[in-house]
PDB file of C-alpha atoms and ligand atoms in Angstrom:
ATOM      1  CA  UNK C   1      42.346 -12.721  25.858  1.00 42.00           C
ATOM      2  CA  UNK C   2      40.771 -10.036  23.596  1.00 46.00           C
ATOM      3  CA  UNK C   3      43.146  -7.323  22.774  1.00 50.00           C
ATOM      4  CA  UNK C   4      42.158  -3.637  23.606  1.00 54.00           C
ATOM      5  CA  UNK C   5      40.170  -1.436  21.233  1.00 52.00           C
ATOM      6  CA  UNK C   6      41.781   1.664  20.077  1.00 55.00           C
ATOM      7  CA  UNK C   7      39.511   5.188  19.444  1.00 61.00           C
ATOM      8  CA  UNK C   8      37.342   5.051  16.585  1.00 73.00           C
ATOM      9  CA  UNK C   9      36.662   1.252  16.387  1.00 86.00           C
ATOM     10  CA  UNK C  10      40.102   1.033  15.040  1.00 89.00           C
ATOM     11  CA  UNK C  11      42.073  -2.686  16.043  1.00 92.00           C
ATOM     12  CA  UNK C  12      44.589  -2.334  18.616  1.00 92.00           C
ATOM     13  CA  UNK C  13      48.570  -1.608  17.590  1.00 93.00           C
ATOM     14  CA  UNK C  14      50.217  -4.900  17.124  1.00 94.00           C
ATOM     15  CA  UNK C  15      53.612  -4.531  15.604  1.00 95.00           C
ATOM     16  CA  UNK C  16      55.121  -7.798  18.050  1.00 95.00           C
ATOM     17  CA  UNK C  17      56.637  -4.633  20.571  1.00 94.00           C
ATOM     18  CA  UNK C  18      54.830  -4.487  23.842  1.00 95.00           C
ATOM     19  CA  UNK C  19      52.911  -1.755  24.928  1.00 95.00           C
ATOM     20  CA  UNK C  20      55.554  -0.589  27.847  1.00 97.00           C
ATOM     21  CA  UNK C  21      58.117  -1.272  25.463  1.00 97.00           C
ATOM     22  CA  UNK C  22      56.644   1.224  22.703  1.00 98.00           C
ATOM     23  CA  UNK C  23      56.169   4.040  25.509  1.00 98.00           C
ATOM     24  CA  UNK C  24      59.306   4.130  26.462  1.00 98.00           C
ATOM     25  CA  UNK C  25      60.742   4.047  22.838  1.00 98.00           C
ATOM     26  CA  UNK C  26      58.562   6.876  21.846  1.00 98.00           C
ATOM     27  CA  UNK C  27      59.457   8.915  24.994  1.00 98.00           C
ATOM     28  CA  UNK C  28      62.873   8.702  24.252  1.00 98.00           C
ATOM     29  CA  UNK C  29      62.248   9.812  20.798  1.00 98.00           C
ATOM     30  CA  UNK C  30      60.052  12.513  22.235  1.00 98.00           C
ATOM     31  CA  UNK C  31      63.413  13.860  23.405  1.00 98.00           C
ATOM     32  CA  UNK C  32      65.145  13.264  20.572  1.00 98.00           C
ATOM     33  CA  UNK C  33      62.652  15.242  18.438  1.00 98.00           C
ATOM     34  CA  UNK C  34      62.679  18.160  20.634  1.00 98.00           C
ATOM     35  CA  UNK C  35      66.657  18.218  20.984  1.00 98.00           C
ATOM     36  CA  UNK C  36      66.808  17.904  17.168  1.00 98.00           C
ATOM     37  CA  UNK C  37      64.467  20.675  16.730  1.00 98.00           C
ATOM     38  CA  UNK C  38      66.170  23.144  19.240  1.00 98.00           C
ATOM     39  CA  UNK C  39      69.478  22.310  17.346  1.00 98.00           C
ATOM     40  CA  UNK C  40      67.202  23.100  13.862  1.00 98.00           C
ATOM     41  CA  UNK C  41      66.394  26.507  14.977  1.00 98.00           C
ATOM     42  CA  UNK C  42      69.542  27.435  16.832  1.00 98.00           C
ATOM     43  CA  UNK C  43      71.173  26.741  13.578  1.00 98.00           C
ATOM     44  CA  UNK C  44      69.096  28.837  11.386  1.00 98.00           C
ATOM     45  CA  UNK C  45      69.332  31.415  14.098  1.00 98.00           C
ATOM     46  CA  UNK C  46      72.906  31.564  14.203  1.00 98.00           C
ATOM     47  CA  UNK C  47      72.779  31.447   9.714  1.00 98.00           C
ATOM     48  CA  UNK C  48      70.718  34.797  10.348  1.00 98.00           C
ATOM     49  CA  UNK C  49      72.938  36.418  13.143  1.00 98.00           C
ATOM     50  CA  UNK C  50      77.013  35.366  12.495  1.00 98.00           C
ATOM     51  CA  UNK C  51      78.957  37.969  11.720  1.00 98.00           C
ATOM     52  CA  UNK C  52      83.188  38.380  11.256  1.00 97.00           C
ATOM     53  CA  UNK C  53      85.583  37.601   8.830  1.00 97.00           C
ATOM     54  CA  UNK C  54      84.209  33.943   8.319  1.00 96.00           C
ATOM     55  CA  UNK C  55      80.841  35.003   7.524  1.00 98.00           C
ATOM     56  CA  UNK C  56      80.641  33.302   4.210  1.00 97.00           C
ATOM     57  CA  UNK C  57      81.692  30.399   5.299  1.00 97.00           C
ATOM     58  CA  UNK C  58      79.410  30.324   8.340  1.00 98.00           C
ATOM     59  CA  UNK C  59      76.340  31.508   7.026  1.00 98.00           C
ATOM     60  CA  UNK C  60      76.807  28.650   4.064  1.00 98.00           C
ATOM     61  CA  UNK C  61      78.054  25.819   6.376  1.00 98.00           C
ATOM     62  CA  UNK C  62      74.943  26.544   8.852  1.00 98.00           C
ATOM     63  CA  UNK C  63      72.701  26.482   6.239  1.00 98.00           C
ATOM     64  CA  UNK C  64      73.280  22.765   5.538  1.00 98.00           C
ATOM     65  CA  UNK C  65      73.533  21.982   8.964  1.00 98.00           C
ATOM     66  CA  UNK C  66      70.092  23.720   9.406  1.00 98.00           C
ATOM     67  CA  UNK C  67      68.640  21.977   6.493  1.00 98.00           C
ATOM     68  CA  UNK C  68      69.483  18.333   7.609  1.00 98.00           C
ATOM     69  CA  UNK C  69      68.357  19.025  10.774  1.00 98.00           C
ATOM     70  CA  UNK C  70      65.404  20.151   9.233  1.00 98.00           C
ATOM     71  CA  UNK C  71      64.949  17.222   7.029  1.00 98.00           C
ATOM     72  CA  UNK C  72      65.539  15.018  10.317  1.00 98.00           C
ATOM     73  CA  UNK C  73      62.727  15.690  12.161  1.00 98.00           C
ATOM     74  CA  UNK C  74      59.948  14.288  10.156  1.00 98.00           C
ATOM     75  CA  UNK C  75      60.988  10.846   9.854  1.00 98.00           C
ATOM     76  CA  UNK C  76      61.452  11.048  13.975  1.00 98.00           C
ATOM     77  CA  UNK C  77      58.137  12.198  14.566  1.00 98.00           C
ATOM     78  CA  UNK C  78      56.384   9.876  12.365  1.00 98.00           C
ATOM     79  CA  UNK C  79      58.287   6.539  13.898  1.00 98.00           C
ATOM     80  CA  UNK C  80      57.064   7.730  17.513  1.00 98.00           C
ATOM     81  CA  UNK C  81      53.495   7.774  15.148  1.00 98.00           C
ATOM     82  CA  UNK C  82      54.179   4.165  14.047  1.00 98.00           C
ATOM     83  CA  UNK C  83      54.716   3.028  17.331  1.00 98.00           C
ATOM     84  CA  UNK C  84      51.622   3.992  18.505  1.00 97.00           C
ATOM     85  CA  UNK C  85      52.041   7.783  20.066  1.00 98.00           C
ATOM     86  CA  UNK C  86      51.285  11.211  19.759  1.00 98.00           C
ATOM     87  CA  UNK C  87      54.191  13.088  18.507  1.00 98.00           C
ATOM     88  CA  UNK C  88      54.995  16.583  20.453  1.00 98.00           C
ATOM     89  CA  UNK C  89      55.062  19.265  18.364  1.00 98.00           C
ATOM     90  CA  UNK C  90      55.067  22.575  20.074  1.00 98.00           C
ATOM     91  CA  UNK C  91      57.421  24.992  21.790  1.00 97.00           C
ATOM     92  CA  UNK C  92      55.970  24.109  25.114  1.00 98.00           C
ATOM     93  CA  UNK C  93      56.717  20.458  24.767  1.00 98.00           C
ATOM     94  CA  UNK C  94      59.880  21.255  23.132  1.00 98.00           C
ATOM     95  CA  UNK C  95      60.878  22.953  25.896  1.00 97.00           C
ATOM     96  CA  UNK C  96      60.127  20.762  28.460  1.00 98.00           C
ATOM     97  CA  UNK C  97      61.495  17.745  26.560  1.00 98.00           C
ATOM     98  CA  UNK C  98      64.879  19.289  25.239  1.00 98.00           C
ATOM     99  CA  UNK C  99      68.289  18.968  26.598  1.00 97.00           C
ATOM    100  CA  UNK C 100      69.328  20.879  24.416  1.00 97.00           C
ATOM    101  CA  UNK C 101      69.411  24.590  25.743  1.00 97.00           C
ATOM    102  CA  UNK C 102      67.316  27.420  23.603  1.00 97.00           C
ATOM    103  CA  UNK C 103      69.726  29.459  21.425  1.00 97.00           C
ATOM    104  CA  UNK C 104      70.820  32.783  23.077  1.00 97.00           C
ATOM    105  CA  UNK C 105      68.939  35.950  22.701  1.00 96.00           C
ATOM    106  CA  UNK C 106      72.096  38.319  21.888  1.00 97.00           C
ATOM    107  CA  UNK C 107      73.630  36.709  19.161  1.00 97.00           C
ATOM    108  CA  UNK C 108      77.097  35.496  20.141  1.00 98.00           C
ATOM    109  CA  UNK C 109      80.672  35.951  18.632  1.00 98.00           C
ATOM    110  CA  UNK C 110      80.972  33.415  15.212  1.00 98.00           C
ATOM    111  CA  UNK C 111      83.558  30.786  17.512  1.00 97.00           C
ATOM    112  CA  UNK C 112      81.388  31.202  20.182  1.00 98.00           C
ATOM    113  CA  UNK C 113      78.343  29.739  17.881  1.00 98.00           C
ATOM    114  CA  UNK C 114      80.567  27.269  16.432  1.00 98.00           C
ATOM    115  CA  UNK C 115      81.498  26.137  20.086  1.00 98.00           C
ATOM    116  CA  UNK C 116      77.919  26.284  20.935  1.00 98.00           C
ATOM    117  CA  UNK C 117      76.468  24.197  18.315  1.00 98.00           C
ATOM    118  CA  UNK C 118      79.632  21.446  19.180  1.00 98.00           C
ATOM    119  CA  UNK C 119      77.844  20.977  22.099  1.00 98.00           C
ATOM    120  CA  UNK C 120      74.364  20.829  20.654  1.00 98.00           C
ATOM    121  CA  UNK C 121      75.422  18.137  18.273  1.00 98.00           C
ATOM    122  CA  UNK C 122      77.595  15.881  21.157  1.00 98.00           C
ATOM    123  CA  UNK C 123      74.153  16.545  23.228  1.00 98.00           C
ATOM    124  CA  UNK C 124      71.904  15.209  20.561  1.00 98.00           C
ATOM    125  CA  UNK C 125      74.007  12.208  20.560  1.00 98.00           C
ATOM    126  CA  UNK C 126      73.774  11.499  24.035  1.00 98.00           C
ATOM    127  CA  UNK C 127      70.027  11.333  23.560  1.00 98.00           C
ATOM    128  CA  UNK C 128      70.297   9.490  20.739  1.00 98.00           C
ATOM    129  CA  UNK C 129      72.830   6.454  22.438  1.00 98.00           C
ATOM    130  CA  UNK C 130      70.470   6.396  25.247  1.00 98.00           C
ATOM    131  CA  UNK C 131      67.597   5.090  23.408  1.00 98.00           C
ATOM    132  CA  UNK C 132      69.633   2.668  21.957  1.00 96.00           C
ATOM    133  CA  UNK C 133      69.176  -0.331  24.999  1.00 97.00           C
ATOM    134  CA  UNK C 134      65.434   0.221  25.011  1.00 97.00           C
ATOM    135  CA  UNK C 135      65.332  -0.626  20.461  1.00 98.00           C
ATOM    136  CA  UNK C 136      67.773  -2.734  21.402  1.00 97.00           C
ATOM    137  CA  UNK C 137      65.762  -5.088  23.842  1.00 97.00           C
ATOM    138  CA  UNK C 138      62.441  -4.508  22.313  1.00 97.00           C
ATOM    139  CA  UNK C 139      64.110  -6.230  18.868  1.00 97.00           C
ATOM    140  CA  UNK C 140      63.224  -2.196  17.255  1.00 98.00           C
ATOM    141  CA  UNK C 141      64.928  -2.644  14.134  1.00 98.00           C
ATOM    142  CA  UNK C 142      63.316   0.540  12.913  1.00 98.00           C
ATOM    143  CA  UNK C 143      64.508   2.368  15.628  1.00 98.00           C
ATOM    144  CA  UNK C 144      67.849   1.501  15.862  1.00 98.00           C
ATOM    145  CA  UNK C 145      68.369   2.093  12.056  1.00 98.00           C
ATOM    146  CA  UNK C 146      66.862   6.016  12.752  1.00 98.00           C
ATOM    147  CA  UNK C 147      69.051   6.036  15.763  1.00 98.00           C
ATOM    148  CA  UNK C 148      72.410   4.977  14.007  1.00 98.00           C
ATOM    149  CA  UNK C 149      71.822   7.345  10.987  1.00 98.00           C
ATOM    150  CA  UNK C 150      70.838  10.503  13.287  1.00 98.00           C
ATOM    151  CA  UNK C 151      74.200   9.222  15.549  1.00 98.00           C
ATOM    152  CA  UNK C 152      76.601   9.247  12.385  1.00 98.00           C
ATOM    153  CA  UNK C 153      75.440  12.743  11.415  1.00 98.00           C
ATOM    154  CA  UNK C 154      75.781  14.205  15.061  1.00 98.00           C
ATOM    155  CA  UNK C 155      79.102  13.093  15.706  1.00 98.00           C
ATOM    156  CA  UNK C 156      80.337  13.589  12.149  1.00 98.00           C
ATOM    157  CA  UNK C 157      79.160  17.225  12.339  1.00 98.00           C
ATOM    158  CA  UNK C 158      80.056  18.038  15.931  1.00 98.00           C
ATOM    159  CA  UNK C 159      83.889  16.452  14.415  1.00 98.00           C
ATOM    160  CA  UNK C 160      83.355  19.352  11.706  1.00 98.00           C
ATOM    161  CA  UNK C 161      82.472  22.509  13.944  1.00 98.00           C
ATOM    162  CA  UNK C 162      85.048  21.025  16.209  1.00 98.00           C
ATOM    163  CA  UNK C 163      87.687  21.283  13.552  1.00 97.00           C
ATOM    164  CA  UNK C 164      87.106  24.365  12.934  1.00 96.00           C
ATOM    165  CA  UNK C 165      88.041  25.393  17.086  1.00 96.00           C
ATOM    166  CA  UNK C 166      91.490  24.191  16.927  1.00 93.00           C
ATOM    167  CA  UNK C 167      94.768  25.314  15.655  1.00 84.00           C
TER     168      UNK C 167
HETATM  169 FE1  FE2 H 201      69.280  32.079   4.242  1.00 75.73          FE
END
């Protein structure tokens, strides 16, 4: 059976990952883009807007936490890419996509942040373990490698801000 053309008289994706297989892979990173990138800017938001006695400690701890996030999002977007798919890349589609909720619009107290992005980190997580079945089954080695890097930073950093909430 001849395999579907793709636009522009270029030969159909054929990686050995069916073409349900890749959608739902990519929509699931879809989300995970979005929730990273909501995390991203609530970050930098809160590196703008923390005040208090542990400003310097804030401000210089979100700034790395910003940065990786930062740093995170390309190689996201360009494996949805590889496996065939547009990658979203607007507010709109951010917003519809996330789980993550938009940062505040009054800045918050500094613990109040720090409790804030706990949860942003645990919910990134969550997004990223439930792609994990569909790599998984689809033999996405790729996938599963992004997935267990992005899941080692989330938890690792949620373990950090966590920290810094208890006695
Ligand atoms: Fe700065």
């Amino acid at each position: 059976m001849a395999k579907k053309k793709a636009s522009g008289g270029a030969p159909a994706i054929n990686i050995g990952i069916n073409d349900k297989d890749r959608g739902a892979i990519a929509g699931g990173l879809s989300k995970l883009l979005a929730d990273t990138y909501t995390l991203y800017l609530t970050t930098h938001n809160f590196h703008w807007n923390v005040t208090g006695p542990m400003f310097n400690t804030l401000h210089t701890m979100f700034m790395t936490q910003y940065t990786e996030l930062w740093n995170a999002v390309d190689p996201i977007a360009e494996r949805i890419r590889s496996l065939g798919h547009p990658a979203p890349g607007s507010y709109a589609q951010f917003g519809a996509l996330a789980t993550v909720p938009d940062a505040p619009t009054t800045p918050p107290k500094a613990l109040e942040m720090v409790k804030i992005l706990v949860e942003g980190h645990e919910a990134v997580a969550r997004t990223a373990r439930s792609i994990f079945p569909l790599a998984d089954a689809a033999g996405d080695e790729p996938t599963a490698d992004l997935l267990t890097q992005r899941l080692t930073v989330h938890e690792q950093t949620a373990w950090m801000l966590r920290s810094l909430l208890e006695e």
